[in-house]
Amino acid sequence: MDILVKPLVTEKMTDQSERFNRYGFVVDRRASKPQIKKAVESLYNVTVENVNTMVYGGKVKSRYTKGGIITGKTSAYKKAIVTLVEGDSIDFYSNI
């Protein structure tokens, strides 16, 4: 099971990382907090202090076209906010 799907790079998460040393990731829905902690520590060589998770349910979306109403659903995902110990940091742009 691939635990970390992708990092969250948004304005809010960038502000959190600068102020509180917190980083966000989209993770597998079945992943637990200890698994997320272990995956982040092994991938980025940092020490994780705290992990908070939240599950976002998919939303029903619809749009109006010439052919009629099209309805669909966005996918559900799990988000993890990882707090690192003082002095550690993650650079998402180092591999570009």
Coordinates of C-alpha atoms in Angstrom, one line a residue:
M1 CA 0.0 0.0 0.0
D2 CA 1.4 3.3 -1.1
I3 CA 0.6 5.6 1.9
L4 CA 1.6 9.1 0.7
V5 CA -0.3 10.0 -2.5
K6 CA 0.9 13.6 -2.9
P7 CA 1.9 16.7 -0.8
L8 CA -0.5 19.5 -0.4
V9 CA 1.1 22.7 -1.7
T10 CA -1.5 25.5 -1.2
E11 CA -1.3 29.0 0.3
K12 CA -2.8 27.8 3.6
M13 CA -0.4 24.9 3.9
T14 CA 2.6 27.1 2.9
D15 CA 1.6 29.5 5.7
Q16 CA 1.2 26.6 8.2
S17 CA 4.7 25.3 7.3
E18 CA 6.3 28.7 7.8
R19 CA 4.6 29.5 11.0
F20 CA 4.0 26.2 12.8
N21 CA 6.3 23.7 10.9
R22 CA 3.2 21.7 9.7
Y23 CA 3.0 20.0 6.3
G24 CA 0.0 18.5 4.5
F25 CA -0.3 15.3 2.5
V26 CA -3.1 13.5 0.7
V27 CA -2.8 9.9 2.0
D28 CA -4.4 6.5 1.4
R29 CA -7.9 6.2 3.0
R30 CA -6.9 3.1 4.9
A31 CA -3.6 4.5 6.3
S32 CA -3.4 4.9 10.1
K33 CA -1.5 7.7 11.9
P34 CA 1.5 5.5 12.9
Q35 CA 1.8 4.4 9.2
I36 CA 1.7 8.0 8.0
K37 CA 4.3 9.0 10.6
K38 CA 6.6 6.2 9.5
A39 CA 6.2 6.9 5.8
V40 CA 7.0 10.6 6.2
E41 CA 10.0 10.0 8.5
S42 CA 11.5 7.4 6.1
L43 CA 10.8 9.4 2.9
Y44 CA 12.0 12.9 4.0
N45 CA 14.5 11.9 6.8
V46 CA 12.7 14.1 9.4
T47 CA 11.3 13.5 12.9
V48 CA 7.5 13.7 13.1
E49 CA 6.0 15.0 16.4
N50 CA 2.3 14.8 15.6
V51 CA -0.1 13.6 13.0
N52 CA -3.7 14.9 12.5
T53 CA -6.0 13.3 9.9
M54 CA -9.3 14.2 8.3
V55 CA -11.5 12.4 5.7
Y56 CA -13.1 14.5 3.1
G57 CA -16.2 13.0 1.5
G58 CA -16.9 13.4 -2.2
K59 CA -19.2 16.2 -3.4
V60 CA -22.0 15.8 -5.9
K61 CA -21.5 18.2 -8.8
S62 CA -23.7 19.0 -11.7
R63 CA -23.5 21.3 -14.7
Y64 CA -25.9 22.3 -17.4
T65 CA -24.9 21.7 -21.1
K66 CA -26.7 21.7 -24.4
G67 CA -27.2 17.9 -24.1
G68 CA -28.9 18.3 -20.7
I69 CA -27.8 18.1 -17.0
I70 CA -24.6 16.1 -16.3
T71 CA -24.2 15.0 -12.8
G72 CA -21.1 13.5 -11.2
K73 CA -19.2 13.1 -8.0
T74 CA -15.7 14.2 -6.9
S75 CA -13.6 11.6 -5.3
A76 CA -13.3 11.3 -1.5
Y77 CA -9.8 11.5 0.1
K78 CA -8.0 11.5 3.4
K79 CA -5.7 14.4 4.4
A80 CA -2.9 14.3 6.9
I81 CA -1.4 17.3 8.7
V82 CA 2.1 16.4 9.9
T83 CA 3.9 18.5 12.6
L84 CA 7.6 18.2 12.6
V85 CA 10.0 18.7 15.6
E86 CA 11.7 22.1 15.9
G87 CA 14.5 22.4 13.5
D88 CA 13.3 19.9 10.8
S89 CA 11.8 21.0 7.5
I90 CA 10.6 19.5 4.2
D91 CA 11.5 21.0 0.9
F92 CA 9.0 19.9 -1.7
Y93 CA 10.8 21.7 -4.5
S94 CA 14.2 20.0 -4.2
N95 CA 13.4 17.3 -6.8
I96 CA 12.3 19.6 -9.6

